mmCIF file of C-alpha atoms in Angstrom:
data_model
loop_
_atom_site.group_PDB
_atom_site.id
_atom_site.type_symbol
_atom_site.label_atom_id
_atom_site.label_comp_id
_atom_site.label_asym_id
_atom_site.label_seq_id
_atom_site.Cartn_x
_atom_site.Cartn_y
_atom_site.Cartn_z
ATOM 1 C CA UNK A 828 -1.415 -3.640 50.801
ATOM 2 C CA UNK A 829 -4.130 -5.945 48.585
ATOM 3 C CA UNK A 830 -3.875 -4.678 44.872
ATOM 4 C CA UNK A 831 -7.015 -3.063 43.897
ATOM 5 C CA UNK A 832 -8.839 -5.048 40.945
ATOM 6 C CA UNK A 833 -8.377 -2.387 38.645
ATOM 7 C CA UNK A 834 -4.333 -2.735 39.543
ATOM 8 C CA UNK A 835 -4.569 -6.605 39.057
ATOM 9 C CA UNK A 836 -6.750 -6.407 35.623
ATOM 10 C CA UNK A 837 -3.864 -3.897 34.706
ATOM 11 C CA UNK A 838 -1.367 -6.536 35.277
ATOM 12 C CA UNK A 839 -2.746 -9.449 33.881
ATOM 13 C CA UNK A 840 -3.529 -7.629 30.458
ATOM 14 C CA UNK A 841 -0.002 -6.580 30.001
ATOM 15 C CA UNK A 842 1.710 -9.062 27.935
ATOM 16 C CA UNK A 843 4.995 -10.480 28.725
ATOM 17 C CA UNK A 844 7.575 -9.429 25.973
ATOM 18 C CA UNK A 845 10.017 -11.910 27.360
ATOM 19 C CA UNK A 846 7.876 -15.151 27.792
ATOM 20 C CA UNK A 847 8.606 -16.677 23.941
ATOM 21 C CA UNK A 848 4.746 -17.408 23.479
ATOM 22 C CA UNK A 849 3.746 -14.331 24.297
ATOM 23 C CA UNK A 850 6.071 -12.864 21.926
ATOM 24 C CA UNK A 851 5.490 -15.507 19.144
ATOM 25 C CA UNK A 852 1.947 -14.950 19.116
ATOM 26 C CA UNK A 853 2.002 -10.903 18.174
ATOM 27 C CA UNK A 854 4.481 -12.046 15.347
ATOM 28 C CA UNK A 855 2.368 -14.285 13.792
ATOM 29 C CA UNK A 856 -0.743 -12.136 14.685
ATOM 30 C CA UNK A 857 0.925 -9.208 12.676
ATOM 31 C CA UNK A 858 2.810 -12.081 10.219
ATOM 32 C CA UNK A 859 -0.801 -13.376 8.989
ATOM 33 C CA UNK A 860 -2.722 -10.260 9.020
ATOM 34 C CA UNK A 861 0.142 -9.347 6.572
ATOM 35 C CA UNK A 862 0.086 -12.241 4.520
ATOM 36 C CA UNK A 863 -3.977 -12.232 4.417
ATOM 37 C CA UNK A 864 -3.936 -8.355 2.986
ATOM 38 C CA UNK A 865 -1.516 -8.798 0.004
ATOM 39 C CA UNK A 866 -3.117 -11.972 -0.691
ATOM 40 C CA UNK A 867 -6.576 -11.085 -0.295
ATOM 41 C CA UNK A 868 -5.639 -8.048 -2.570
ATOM 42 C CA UNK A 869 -4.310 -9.890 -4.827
ATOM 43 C CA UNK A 870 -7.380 -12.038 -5.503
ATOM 44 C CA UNK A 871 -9.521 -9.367 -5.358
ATOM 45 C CA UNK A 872 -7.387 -7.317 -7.855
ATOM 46 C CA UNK A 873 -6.550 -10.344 -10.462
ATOM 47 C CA UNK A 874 -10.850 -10.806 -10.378
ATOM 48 C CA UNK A 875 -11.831 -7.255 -10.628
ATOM 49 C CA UNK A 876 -9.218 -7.384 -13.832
ATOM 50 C CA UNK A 877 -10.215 -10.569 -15.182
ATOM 51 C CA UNK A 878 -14.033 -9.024 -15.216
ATOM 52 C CA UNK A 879 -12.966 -5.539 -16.282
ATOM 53 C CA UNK A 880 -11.807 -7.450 -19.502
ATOM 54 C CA UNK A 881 -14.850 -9.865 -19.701
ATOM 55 C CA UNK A 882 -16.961 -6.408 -20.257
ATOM 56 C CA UNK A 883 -14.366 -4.976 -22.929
ATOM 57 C CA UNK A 884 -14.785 -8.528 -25.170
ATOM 58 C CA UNK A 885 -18.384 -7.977 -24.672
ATOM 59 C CA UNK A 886 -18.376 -4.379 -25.880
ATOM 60 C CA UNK A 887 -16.102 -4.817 -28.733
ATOM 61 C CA UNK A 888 -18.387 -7.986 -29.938
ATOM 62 C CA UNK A 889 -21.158 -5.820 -29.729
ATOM 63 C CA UNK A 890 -19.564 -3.088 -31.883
ATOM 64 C CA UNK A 891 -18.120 -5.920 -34.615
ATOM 65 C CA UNK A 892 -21.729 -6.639 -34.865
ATOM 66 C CA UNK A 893 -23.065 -3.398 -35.016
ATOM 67 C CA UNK A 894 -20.969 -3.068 -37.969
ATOM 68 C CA UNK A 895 -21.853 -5.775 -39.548
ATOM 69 C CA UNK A 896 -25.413 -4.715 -39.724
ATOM 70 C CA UNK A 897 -24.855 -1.768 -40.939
ATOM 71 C CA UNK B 55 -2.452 -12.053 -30.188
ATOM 72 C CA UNK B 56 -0.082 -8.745 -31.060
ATOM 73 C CA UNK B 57 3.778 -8.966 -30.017
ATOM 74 C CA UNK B 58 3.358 -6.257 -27.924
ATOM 75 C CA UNK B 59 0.660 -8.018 -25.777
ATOM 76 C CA UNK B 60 2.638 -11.317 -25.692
ATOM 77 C CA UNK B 61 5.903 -8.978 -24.382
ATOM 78 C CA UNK B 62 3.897 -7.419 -21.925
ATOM 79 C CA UNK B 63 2.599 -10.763 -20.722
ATOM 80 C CA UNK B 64 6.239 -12.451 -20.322
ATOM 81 C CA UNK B 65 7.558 -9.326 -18.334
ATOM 82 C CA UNK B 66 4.459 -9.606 -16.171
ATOM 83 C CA UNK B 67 5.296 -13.446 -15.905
ATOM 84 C CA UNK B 68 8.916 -12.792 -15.115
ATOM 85 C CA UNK B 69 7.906 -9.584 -12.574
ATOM 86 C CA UNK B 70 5.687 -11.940 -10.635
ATOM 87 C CA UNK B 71 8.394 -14.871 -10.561
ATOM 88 C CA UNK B 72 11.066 -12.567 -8.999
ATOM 89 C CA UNK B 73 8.302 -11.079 -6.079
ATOM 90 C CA UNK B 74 7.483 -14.556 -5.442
ATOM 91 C CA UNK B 75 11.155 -15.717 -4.824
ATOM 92 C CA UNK B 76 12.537 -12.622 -3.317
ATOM 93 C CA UNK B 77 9.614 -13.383 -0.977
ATOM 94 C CA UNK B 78 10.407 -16.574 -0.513
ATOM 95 C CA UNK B 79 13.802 -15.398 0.293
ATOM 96 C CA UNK B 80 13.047 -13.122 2.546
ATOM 97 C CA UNK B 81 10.673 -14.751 4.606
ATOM 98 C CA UNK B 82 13.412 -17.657 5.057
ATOM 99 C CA UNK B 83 16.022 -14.874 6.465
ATOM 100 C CA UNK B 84 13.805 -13.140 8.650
ATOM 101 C CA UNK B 85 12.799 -16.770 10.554
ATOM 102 C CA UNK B 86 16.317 -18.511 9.950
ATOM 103 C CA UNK B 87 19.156 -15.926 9.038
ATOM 104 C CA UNK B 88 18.522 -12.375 11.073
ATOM 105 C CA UNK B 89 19.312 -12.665 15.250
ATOM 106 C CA UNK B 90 16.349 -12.529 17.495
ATOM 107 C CA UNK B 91 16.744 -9.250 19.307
ATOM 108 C CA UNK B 92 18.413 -9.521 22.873
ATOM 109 C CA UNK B 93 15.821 -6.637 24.385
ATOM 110 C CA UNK B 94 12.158 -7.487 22.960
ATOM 111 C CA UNK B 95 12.837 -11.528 21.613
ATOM 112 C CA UNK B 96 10.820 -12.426 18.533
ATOM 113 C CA UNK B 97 8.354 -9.960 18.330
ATOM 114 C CA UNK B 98 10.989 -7.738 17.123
ATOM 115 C CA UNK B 99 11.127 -9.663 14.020
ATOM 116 C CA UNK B 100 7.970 -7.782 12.752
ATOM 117 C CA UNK B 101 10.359 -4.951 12.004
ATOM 118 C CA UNK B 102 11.174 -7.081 8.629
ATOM 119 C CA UNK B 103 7.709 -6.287 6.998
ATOM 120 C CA UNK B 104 6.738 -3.439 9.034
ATOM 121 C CA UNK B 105 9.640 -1.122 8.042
ATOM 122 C CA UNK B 106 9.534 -1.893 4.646
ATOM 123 C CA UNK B 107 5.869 -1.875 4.448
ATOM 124 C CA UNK B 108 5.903 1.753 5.616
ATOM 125 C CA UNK B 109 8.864 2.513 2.655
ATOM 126 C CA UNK B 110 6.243 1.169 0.282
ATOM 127 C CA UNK B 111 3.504 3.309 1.178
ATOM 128 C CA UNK B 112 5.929 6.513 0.521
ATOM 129 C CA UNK B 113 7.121 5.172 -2.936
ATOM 130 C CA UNK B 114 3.248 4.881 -3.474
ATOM 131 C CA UNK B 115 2.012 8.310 -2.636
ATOM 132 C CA UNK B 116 5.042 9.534 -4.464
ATOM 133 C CA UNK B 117 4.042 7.704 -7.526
ATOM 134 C CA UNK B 118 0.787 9.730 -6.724
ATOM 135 C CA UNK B 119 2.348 12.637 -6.547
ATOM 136 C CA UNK B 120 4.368 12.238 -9.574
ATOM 137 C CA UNK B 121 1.424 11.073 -11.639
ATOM 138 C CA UNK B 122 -0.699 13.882 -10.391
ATOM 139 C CA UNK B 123 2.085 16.468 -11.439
ATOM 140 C CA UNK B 124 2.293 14.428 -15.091
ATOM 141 C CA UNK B 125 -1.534 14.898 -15.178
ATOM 142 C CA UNK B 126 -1.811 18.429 -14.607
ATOM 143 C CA UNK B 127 0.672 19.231 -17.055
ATOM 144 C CA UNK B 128 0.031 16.614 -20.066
ATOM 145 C CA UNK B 129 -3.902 16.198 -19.126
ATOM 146 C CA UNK B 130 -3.164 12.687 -20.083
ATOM 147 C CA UNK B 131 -5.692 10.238 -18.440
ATOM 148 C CA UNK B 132 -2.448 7.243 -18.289
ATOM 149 C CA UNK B 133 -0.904 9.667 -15.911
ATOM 150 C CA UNK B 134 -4.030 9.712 -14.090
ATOM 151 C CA UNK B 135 -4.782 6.092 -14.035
ATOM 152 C CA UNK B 136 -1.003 5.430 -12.636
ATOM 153 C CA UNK B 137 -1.963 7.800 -9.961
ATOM 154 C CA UNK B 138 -4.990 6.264 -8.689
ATOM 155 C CA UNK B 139 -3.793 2.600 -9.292
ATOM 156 C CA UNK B 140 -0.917 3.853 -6.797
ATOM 157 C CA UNK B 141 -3.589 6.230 -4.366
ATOM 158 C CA UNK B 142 -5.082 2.672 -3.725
ATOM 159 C CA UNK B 143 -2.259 0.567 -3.194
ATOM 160 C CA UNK B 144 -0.721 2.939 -0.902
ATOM 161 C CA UNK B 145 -3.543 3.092 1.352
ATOM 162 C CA UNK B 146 -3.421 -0.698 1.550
ATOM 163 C CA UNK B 147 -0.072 -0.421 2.681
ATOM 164 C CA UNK B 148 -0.549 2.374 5.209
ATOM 165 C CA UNK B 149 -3.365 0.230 6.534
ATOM 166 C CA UNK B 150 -0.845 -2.962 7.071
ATOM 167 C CA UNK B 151 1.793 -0.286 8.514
ATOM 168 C CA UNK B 152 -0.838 1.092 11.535
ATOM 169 C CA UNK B 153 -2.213 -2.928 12.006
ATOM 170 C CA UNK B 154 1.433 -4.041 12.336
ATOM 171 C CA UNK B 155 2.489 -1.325 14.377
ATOM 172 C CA UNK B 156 -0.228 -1.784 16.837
ATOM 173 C CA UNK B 157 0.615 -5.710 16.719
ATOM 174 C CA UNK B 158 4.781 -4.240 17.890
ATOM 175 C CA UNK B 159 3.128 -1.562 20.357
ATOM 176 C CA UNK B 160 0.804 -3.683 22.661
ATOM 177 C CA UNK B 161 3.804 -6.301 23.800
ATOM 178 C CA UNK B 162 6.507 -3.472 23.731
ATOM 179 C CA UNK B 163 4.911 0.136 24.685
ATOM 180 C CA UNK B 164 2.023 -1.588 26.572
ATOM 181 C CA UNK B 165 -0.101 -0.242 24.262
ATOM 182 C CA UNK B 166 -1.819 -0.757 21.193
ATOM 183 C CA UNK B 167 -2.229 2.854 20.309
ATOM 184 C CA UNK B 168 -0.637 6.402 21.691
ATOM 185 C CA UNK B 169 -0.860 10.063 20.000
ATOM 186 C CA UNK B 170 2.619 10.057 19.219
ATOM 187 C CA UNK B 171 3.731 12.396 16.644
ATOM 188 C CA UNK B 172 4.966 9.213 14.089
ATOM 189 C CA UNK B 173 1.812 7.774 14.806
ATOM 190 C CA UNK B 174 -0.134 10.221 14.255
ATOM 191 C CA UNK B 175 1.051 11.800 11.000
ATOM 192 C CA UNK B 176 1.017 8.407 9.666
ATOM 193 C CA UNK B 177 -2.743 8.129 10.512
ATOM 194 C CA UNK B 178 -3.139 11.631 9.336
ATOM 195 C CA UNK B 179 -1.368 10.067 5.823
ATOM 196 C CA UNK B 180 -4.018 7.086 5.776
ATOM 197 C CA UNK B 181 -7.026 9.383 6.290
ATOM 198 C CA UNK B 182 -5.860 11.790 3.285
ATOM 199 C CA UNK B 183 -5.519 8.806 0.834
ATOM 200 C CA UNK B 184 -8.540 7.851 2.195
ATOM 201 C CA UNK B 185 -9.992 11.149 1.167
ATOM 202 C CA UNK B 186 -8.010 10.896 -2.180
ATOM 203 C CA UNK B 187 -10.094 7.576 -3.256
ATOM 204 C CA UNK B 188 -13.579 8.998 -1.939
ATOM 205 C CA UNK B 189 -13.149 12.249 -3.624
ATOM 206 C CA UNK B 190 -12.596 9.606 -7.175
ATOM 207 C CA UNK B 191 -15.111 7.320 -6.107
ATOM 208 C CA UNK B 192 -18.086 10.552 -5.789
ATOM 209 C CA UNK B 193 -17.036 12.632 -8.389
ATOM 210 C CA UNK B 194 -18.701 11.536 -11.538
ATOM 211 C CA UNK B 195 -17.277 13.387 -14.640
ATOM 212 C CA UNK B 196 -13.767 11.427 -14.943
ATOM 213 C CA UNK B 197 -11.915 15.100 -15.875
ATOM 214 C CA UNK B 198 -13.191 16.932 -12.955
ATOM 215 C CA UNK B 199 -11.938 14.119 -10.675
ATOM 216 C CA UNK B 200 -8.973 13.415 -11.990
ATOM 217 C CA UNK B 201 -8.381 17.188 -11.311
ATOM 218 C CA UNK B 202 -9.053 17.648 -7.786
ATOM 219 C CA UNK B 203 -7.342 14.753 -6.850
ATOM 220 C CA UNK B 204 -4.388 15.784 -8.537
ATOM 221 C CA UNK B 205 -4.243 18.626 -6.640
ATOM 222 C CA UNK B 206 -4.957 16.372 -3.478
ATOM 223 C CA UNK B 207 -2.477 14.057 -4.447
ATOM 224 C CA UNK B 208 -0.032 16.743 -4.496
ATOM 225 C CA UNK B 209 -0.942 18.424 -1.677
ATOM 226 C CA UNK B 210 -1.286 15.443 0.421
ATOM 227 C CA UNK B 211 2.207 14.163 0.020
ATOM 228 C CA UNK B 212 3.849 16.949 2.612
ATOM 229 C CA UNK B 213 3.028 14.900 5.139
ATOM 230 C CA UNK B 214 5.197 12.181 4.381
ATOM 231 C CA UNK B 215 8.478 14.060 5.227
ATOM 232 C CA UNK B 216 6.376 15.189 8.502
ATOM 233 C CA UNK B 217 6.162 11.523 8.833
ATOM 234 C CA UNK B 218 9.602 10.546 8.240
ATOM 235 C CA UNK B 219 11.112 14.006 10.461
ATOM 236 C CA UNK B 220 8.290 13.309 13.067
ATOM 237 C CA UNK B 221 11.080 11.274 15.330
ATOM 238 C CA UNK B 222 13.509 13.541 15.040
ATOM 239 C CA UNK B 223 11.178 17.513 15.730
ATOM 240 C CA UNK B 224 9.768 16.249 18.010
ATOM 241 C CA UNK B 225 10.330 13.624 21.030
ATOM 242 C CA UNK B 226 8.185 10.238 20.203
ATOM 243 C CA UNK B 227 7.626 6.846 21.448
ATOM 244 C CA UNK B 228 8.573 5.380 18.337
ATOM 245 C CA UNK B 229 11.922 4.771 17.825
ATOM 246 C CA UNK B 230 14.648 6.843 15.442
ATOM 247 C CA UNK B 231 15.930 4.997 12.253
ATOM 248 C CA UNK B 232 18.403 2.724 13.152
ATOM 249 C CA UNK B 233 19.868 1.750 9.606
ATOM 250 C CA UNK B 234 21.601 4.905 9.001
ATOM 251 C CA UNK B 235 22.225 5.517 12.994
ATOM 252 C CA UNK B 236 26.140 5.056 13.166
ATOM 253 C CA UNK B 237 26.408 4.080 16.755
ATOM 254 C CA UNK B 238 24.947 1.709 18.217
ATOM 255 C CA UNK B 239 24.312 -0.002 14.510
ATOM 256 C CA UNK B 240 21.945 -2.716 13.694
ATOM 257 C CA UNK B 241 24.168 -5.952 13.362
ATOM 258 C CA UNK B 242 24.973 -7.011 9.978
ATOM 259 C CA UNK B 243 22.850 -10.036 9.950
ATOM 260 C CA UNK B 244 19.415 -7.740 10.450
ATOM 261 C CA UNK B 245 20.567 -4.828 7.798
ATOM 262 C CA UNK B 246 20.872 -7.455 5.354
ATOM 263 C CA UNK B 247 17.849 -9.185 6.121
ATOM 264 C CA UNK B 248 16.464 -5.721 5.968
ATOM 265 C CA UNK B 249 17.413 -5.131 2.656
ATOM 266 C CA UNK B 250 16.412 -8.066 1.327
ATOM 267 C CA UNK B 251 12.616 -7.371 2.452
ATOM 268 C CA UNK B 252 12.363 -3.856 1.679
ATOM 269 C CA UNK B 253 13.189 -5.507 -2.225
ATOM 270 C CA UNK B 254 10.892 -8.048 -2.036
ATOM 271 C CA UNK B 255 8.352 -5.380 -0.877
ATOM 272 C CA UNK B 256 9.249 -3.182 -3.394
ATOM 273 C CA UNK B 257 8.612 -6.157 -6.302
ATOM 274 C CA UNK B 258 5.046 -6.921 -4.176
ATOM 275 C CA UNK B 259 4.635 -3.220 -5.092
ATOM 276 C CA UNK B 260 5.559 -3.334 -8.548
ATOM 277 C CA UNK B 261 3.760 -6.250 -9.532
ATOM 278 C CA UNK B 262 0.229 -4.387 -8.061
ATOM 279 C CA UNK B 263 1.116 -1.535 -9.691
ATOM 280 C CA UNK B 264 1.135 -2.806 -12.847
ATOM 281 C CA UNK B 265 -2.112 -5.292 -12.186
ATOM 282 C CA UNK B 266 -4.168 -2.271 -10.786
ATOM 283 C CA UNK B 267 -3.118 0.220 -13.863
ATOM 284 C CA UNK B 268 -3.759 -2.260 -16.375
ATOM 285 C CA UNK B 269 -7.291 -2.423 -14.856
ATOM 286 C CA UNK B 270 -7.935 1.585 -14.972
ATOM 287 C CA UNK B 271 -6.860 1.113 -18.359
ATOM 288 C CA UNK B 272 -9.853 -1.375 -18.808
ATOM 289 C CA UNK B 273 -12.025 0.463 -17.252
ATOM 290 C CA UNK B 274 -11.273 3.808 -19.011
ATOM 291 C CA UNK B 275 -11.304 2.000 -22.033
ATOM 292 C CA UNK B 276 -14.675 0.446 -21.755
ATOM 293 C CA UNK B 277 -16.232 3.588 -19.730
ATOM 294 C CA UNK B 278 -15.254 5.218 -23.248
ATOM 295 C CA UNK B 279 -16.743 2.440 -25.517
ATOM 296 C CA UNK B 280 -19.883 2.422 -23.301
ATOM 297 C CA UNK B 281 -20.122 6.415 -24.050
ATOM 298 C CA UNK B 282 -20.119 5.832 -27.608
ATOM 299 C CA UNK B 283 -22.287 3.308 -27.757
ATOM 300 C CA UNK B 284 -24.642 5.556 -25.700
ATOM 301 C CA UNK B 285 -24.333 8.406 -27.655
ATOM 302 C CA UNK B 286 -24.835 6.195 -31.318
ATOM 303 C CA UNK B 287 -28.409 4.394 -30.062
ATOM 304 C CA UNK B 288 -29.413 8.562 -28.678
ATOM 305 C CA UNK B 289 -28.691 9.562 -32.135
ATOM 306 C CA UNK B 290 -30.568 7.080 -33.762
ATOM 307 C CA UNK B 291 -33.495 7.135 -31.453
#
């Protein structure tokens, strides 16, 4: 009996657990998208700090002087 | 520069040192040291961060819920800065958990996705954290929001026992914990490998933990300054 196309497109987009490459390439898939969250968070959270205490040296240099001319 | 500042800054120093070398460490045993898997090969080796990632995101929304408890009792806005510093970094872990656990499904189940009941709770747990940080991000009055989430945070934390039970109630695709399974055990080799990961994950944790406070702190801090400096040019006006 032919296999229907939907049959074959079934087949072909199930990936092969046992073929190494197959296998290798979800582990580094899930490996990288690992390594680019914590990273990427890490970046974004050492900026968002590093400009959280930009502002607070601006605000307390705009108090000292405040003071001063009063 | 005060002592306490310069203290602070060397245990930072010396937090970040040990994440980055129990890391290191574990990354080298999960390529070199722990066995590939006779049944699924090397994909299995995403079991190392995925497992681990997962125990993360319960210590997180258990620092939540913690915090949130420590709120509502002191109405202390440190507790409340811990809580959302951990609200956040939980969902980021809950996000890697679902993305790596797709990544495992699609090779092994065939699948990328299926309403199992692990699954499912866990995507349930992602959308209330989700909820948690909205509910922060639209409420305006700092008080009122650090409130409601409290509550949320509290609230929202049954579900990670529903998570964690979910394998056992009910019957799942996913598989049942195989570290404190007596028979068959996990070989040696992979517990320890295990272990090592779920530390270095744990340090990962710590280290944004502390990062992501210290900026609520900032933030409160100058929100507070900002305020004053508001309500001194009204007063003069």
């Amino acid at each position: 009996m032919n296999e229907s196309s939907a049959a074959r497109w079934r087949r072909q987009a199930t990936p092969d657990a046992s073929d190494p490459f197959v296998s290798v390439g979800f582990l580094i898939a899930a490996g990288a998208t690992t390594v680019i969250g914590l990273v990427g968070y890490t970046v974004m959270l050492v900026e968002r700090l590093a400009s959280a205490r930009a502002r607070r040296e601006e605000l307390q240099t705009a108090d000292r002087d405040s003071q001063r001319t009063e | 520069m005060t002592s306490s500042v310069v203290q602070g800054r060397a245990r930072l120093i010396a937090l970040v040192t040990a994440t980055v070398v129990v890391s290191a460490v574990a990354l080298a045993m999960m390529i070199f040291y722990a066995p590939t898997d006779r049944v699924q090969g090397v994909v299995q080796r995403i079991f190392y961060f995925h497992v681990p990632m997962a125990w993360v995101a319960y210590l997180a929304f258990f620092v939540v819920l913690v915090c949130s408890v420590g709120y509502l009792w002191r109405r202390d806005l440190r507790w409340d800065a811990m809580a959302r510093a951990s609200a956040e970094i939980g969902v980021l872990f809950t996000t890697l958990v679902l993305i790596t656990g797709s990544l495992w499904a699609k090779p092994i189940w065939n699948t990328w996705w299926t309403w199992d009941a692990r699954l499912t709770s866990t995507l349930v747990l992602w959308f209330i954290y989700v909820a948690y940080l909205m509910l922060r991000a639209y409420t305006p009055d700092l008080e009122r929001a650090a409130r409601f989430s409290a509550v949320l945070g509290i609230v929202g934390f049954i579900d990670v026992p529903i998570i964690h039970f979910s394998v056992e109630w009910w019957r799942t695709l996913h598989p049942e914990p195989v570290v404190v399974r007596p028979d068959p055990q996990a070989p040696p080799e992979m517990l320890v490998t295990l272990a090592v990961s779920l530390v270095a994950m744990t340090l990962v944790y710590a280290t944004f933990l502390v990062l992501r406070t210290a900026l609520e702190r900032t933030r409160d801090e100058n929100r507070e300054r900002e305020q004053r400096r508001a309500l001194e040019e009204a007063s003069y006006a």
